[in-house]
Amino acid sequence: MSACSGIGIFAGYKTLSLIRAGSGCASRAFVITNFEDASVGFMNLQGSVLEGEPTGVIAEDGAYFASGGNPDSKRAVIFLTDIFGLKLRNSKILADQFAQHLKCDVWIPDLFAGHPPVTEAQMKSLPDRAGVKMGFFDIVKLIFVVLPSIPSLFISNRKSVVDGRTTSLVKKVKETKGYEKIGAIGYCFGGGVATRVGSSTTLFDSIVLVHPSAPTDAQLNAIKAPTAWAQPEDDMGIKPARLEEIKALYEERKKKEDYESEITVYKGCAHGFGARPNLTYPDVKEGFEKAFQQAVDWFNKTIPA
């Protein structure tokens, strides 16, 4: 790794700025003034950890709050994390970026009440790009890592409890902040939360699912909010055949009702690319950045400012 590897990039809605340097490297700075022609700009990483530090705060019910800097905005986004919860710094950094790009507040519910079932370090053996298969010993190791987490997922962090924490926060911030439109973006486990809450309530006005846990047909048919998917080429939870069934389900819905949906598959990417990307792989980096922009575009289209 070169002495200049500490360079970090942060993007504004219309600008992309870079100001930083590693030791022994001359400072550099530049600005791209047309963001639409630039990538999202999460260029640096340590493994699958995004560069930078969160800039939001812990607020109501242990939730993370990223201000959009626009007190007049009547929309907000609920960011639903993967199984690593708020312990994963990436989620907070992504929430900050969504707040900056959308110019609206972003909230991350503390889905696991401070005790996520697993840590990112425990799941290092998971594939980080398409075409990579887990070896036998990797699978055995993963089983032993996951086993202690099972009681939590069936007791303190069972679906009804996690969904309740989410709906409670959404109702509270809508009432106290006066939001009129709520978008939800869910990653992996959080995608399952978005699907369940979206199919059983009308709290969400727009939904983005990023490699979500597998939904049922009944749930997908019950969701009224327009829904976008950012799906990897390789997903251990939703195989290509199942994804084709989901596409067909949406096509049938569109024949019967005015319903908006889209599914984008990102080549070269594996499950987790939206939240824990290994940016050393060009396809993964491109998929991660495009999936982020897809979500921004979807919310701007379906719950415009």
XYZ file of C-alpha atoms in Angstrom:
305
model
C 0.000 0.000 0.000
C 1.441 3.381 -0.978
C 2.004 6.335 1.299
C -0.865 8.080 -0.457
C -3.385 5.342 0.397
C -5.006 7.479 3.060
C -6.740 9.679 0.514
C -10.500 9.782 1.138
C -13.398 10.992 -0.940
C -16.750 12.388 0.102
C -19.505 13.380 -2.263
C -21.963 16.206 -2.166
C -25.095 16.253 -4.256
C -23.527 18.426 -6.952
C -19.874 18.177 -5.977
C -17.348 15.505 -5.183
C -14.487 16.633 -2.979
C -11.210 15.035 -1.959
C -9.020 16.535 0.726
C -6.703 14.253 2.660
C -3.320 12.539 2.509
C -1.399 9.755 4.170
C 1.912 10.330 5.870
C 4.748 11.166 3.507
C 2.359 12.193 0.762
C 1.777 15.751 -0.403
C -1.731 17.061 0.273
C -4.061 16.993 -2.685
C -7.488 18.459 -3.254
C -9.906 18.565 -6.130
C -13.583 19.097 -6.777
C -15.771 17.549 -9.445
C -18.557 20.058 -9.929
C -20.983 17.837 -11.788
C -21.871 14.970 -9.478
C -24.099 13.285 -12.039
C -20.981 12.503 -14.083
C -18.977 11.276 -11.089
C -19.032 8.053 -9.110
C -20.410 8.126 -5.583
C -16.912 8.269 -4.177
C -16.331 5.622 -1.540
C -12.885 4.931 -2.917
C -10.977 3.876 0.165
C -11.432 0.944 2.441
C -9.839 -1.252 5.016
C -11.087 -4.694 4.031
C -14.825 -4.056 3.760
C -14.843 -1.065 6.119
C -15.613 2.253 4.435
C -13.273 5.177 4.884
C -14.308 8.032 7.137
C -16.060 8.535 10.438
C -19.806 8.876 11.065
C -20.993 12.448 11.500
C -24.474 11.778 12.884
C -25.644 11.343 16.461
C -27.401 8.745 18.586
C -30.897 10.028 19.266
C -34.327 8.596 20.105
C -34.488 4.973 21.246
C -30.790 4.487 20.526
C -31.360 5.270 16.850
C -28.691 6.876 14.702
C -29.695 10.233 13.216
C -28.079 11.833 10.170
C -29.401 15.304 9.474
C -30.141 16.301 5.919
C -29.455 19.918 6.795
C -32.856 20.964 5.481
C -35.354 21.706 8.269
C -38.104 22.322 5.706
C -37.877 18.825 4.204
C -41.029 16.763 4.695
C -39.446 13.465 3.721
C -37.112 11.167 5.626
C -35.444 7.805 5.071
C -35.333 4.855 7.454
C -32.108 2.892 7.008
C -32.522 -0.750 8.064
C -29.204 -2.448 8.700
C -27.963 -5.927 8.023
C -27.448 -8.365 10.886
C -24.418 -6.438 12.168
C -26.664 -3.585 13.280
C -25.296 -0.237 14.387
C -21.991 -1.833 15.378
C -21.031 -1.772 11.697
C -19.631 1.683 11.010
C -20.448 1.381 7.323
C -24.172 1.714 7.999
C -23.696 5.060 9.726
C -21.418 6.346 6.981
C -23.943 5.302 4.340
C -26.744 6.995 6.278
C -24.672 10.188 6.384
C -24.183 9.973 2.629
C -27.880 9.408 1.931
C -28.733 12.402 4.110
C -26.240 14.522 2.192
C -27.379 13.422 -1.270
C -31.111 13.456 -0.585
C -31.052 16.595 1.567
C -33.332 14.884 4.062
C -33.010 13.279 7.485
C -32.006 9.626 7.721
C -32.690 7.425 10.739
C -31.217 4.025 11.597
C -33.308 2.126 14.164
C -31.321 0.133 16.694
C -32.815 -3.125 15.459
C -31.019 -5.261 18.037
C -31.165 -2.932 21.071
C -27.385 -2.648 21.162
C -26.733 -6.380 20.869
C -26.458 -7.523 17.236
C -26.338 -11.316 16.889
C -22.955 -11.388 15.128
C -20.036 -9.105 14.341
C -18.493 -8.426 10.964
C -15.230 -10.011 12.109
C -17.059 -13.303 12.672
C -18.296 -13.364 9.078
C -15.041 -12.704 7.227
C -15.261 -16.025 5.388
C -18.319 -14.978 3.372
C -17.690 -14.496 -0.383
C -17.058 -10.871 -1.323
C -17.544 -11.163 -5.095
C -19.441 -13.275 -7.588
C -18.121 -16.713 -8.458
C -16.336 -17.315 -5.157
C -17.456 -20.448 -3.351
C -16.971 -21.176 0.320
C -14.719 -24.104 1.102
C -15.743 -26.939 3.398
C -13.826 -25.597 6.378
C -15.200 -22.098 5.784
C -18.719 -23.519 5.952
C -17.952 -25.436 9.140
C -16.428 -22.318 10.698
C -19.467 -20.258 9.710
C -21.820 -22.783 11.303
C -19.965 -22.619 14.602
C -19.987 -18.817 14.454
C -23.720 -18.615 13.756
C -24.897 -21.257 16.239
C -24.523 -19.068 19.371
C -26.577 -16.346 17.656
C -29.632 -18.504 17.016
C -31.254 -18.037 20.466
C -31.047 -14.257 20.047
C -32.821 -14.399 16.695
C -35.655 -16.418 18.204
C -35.988 -14.529 21.498
C -34.663 -11.001 22.072
C -34.266 -10.247 18.372
C -37.097 -12.274 16.896
C -38.919 -10.806 13.915
C -41.865 -9.386 15.838
C -39.571 -7.593 18.291
C -37.302 -6.146 15.600
C -40.273 -5.057 13.499
C -41.821 -3.468 16.581
C -38.683 -1.448 17.254
C -38.808 -0.221 13.678
C -42.478 0.758 13.592
C -42.184 2.442 16.983
C -39.361 4.680 15.780
C -41.073 5.500 12.480
C -44.310 6.516 14.188
C -42.433 8.576 16.757
C -40.306 10.560 14.313
C -43.241 11.127 11.953
C -45.196 12.642 14.808
C -42.397 14.684 16.357
C -40.658 15.795 13.152
C -43.690 16.237 10.926
C -42.438 14.059 8.071
C -45.057 13.470 5.389
C -43.227 10.851 3.322
C -41.039 8.021 4.589
C -38.689 5.983 2.448
C -37.109 2.769 3.697
C -33.914 1.108 2.534
C -33.097 -2.327 3.882
C -29.902 -4.346 3.567
C -29.953 -8.144 3.998
C -31.664 -8.671 7.397
C -32.940 -5.098 7.198
C -34.428 -5.869 3.805
C -36.551 -8.489 5.506
C -37.680 -5.895 8.036
C -38.587 -3.478 5.231
C -40.556 -6.217 3.490
C -42.487 -7.283 6.583
C -43.257 -3.768 7.804
C -44.027 -2.625 4.269
C -46.455 -5.489 3.718
C -48.266 -5.176 7.057
C -48.453 -1.369 7.434
C -48.599 1.778 5.314
C -45.704 3.463 7.129
C -43.387 3.358 4.115
C -44.094 5.409 0.994
C -41.123 4.025 -0.937
C -38.853 1.017 -0.434
C -35.398 -0.001 -1.632
C -34.221 -3.569 -1.013
C -30.501 -4.312 -1.229
C -29.750 -8.061 -1.276
C -32.645 -8.610 1.181
C -33.494 -11.758 3.065
C -35.919 -13.754 0.937
C -39.506 -12.437 0.891
C -42.658 -14.434 0.258
C -45.000 -13.836 -2.660
C -47.709 -12.822 -0.204
C -45.475 -10.124 1.267
C -44.487 -8.753 -2.132
C -48.104 -8.609 -3.267
C -49.156 -6.859 -0.063
C -46.604 -4.038 -0.303
C -48.254 -0.918 -1.685
C -45.152 1.279 -1.705
C -43.110 1.387 -4.929
C -40.168 -0.964 -4.524
C -36.704 -1.098 -6.069
C -34.202 -3.940 -5.761
C -30.406 -3.774 -5.932
C -29.441 -7.404 -6.283
C -26.015 -9.051 -6.704
C -25.192 -11.578 -9.386
C -24.508 -14.161 -6.661
C -26.859 -14.243 -3.685
C -26.937 -17.164 -1.300
C -30.453 -16.227 -0.166
C -32.191 -15.503 -3.464
C -31.105 -17.700 -6.343
C -31.562 -16.637 -10.003
C -34.638 -18.848 -10.438
C -36.334 -17.225 -7.448
C -35.426 -13.762 -8.705
C -37.077 -14.573 -12.030
C -40.227 -15.556 -10.124
C -40.164 -12.217 -8.317
C -39.771 -10.360 -11.613
C -42.753 -12.267 -13.006
C -44.797 -11.415 -9.911
C -44.135 -7.717 -10.421
C -45.036 -7.945 -14.095
C -48.374 -9.516 -13.173
C -49.026 -6.771 -10.639
C -48.334 -4.097 -13.241
C -50.953 -5.650 -15.514
C -53.581 -5.334 -12.782
C -52.669 -2.095 -11.017
C -50.576 1.043 -11.217
C -47.567 -0.259 -9.313
C -43.935 0.838 -9.634
C -41.046 -1.582 -9.211
C -37.605 -2.242 -10.608
C -34.958 -4.911 -10.170
C -31.329 -4.238 -11.043
C -28.745 -7.024 -10.904
C -25.128 -5.989 -10.413
C -22.648 -8.227 -12.194
C -19.590 -9.442 -10.358
C -21.162 -8.743 -6.974
C -22.078 -11.083 -4.137
C -24.376 -10.828 -1.137
C -23.278 -7.957 1.086
C -21.884 -5.731 -1.683
C -24.266 -2.896 -0.830
C -23.156 -2.530 2.790
C -19.759 -4.244 3.080
C -18.137 -3.949 -0.350
C -14.619 -5.079 -1.093
C -13.724 -2.102 -3.249
C -10.479 -3.645 -4.455
C -12.579 -5.497 -7.057
C -13.665 -3.140 -9.883
C -17.027 -4.867 -10.442
C -17.855 -4.694 -6.741
C -16.836 -1.047 -6.503
C -18.944 -0.193 -9.543
C -21.905 -2.182 -8.244
C -21.708 -0.583 -4.815
C -21.596 2.941 -6.209
C -24.360 2.330 -8.750
C -26.599 0.673 -6.154
C -26.168 3.716 -3.916
C -27.091 6.026 -6.781
C -30.015 3.768 -7.712
C -31.437 4.249 -4.218
C -30.950 8.028 -4.370
C -32.674 8.175 -7.756
C -35.526 5.940 -6.587
C -36.310 8.066 -3.559
C -36.088 11.272 -5.600
C -38.529 9.758 -8.081
C -41.051 8.199 -5.705
C -40.921 10.576 -2.719
C -39.623 13.780 -4.310
C -38.522 16.688 -2.154
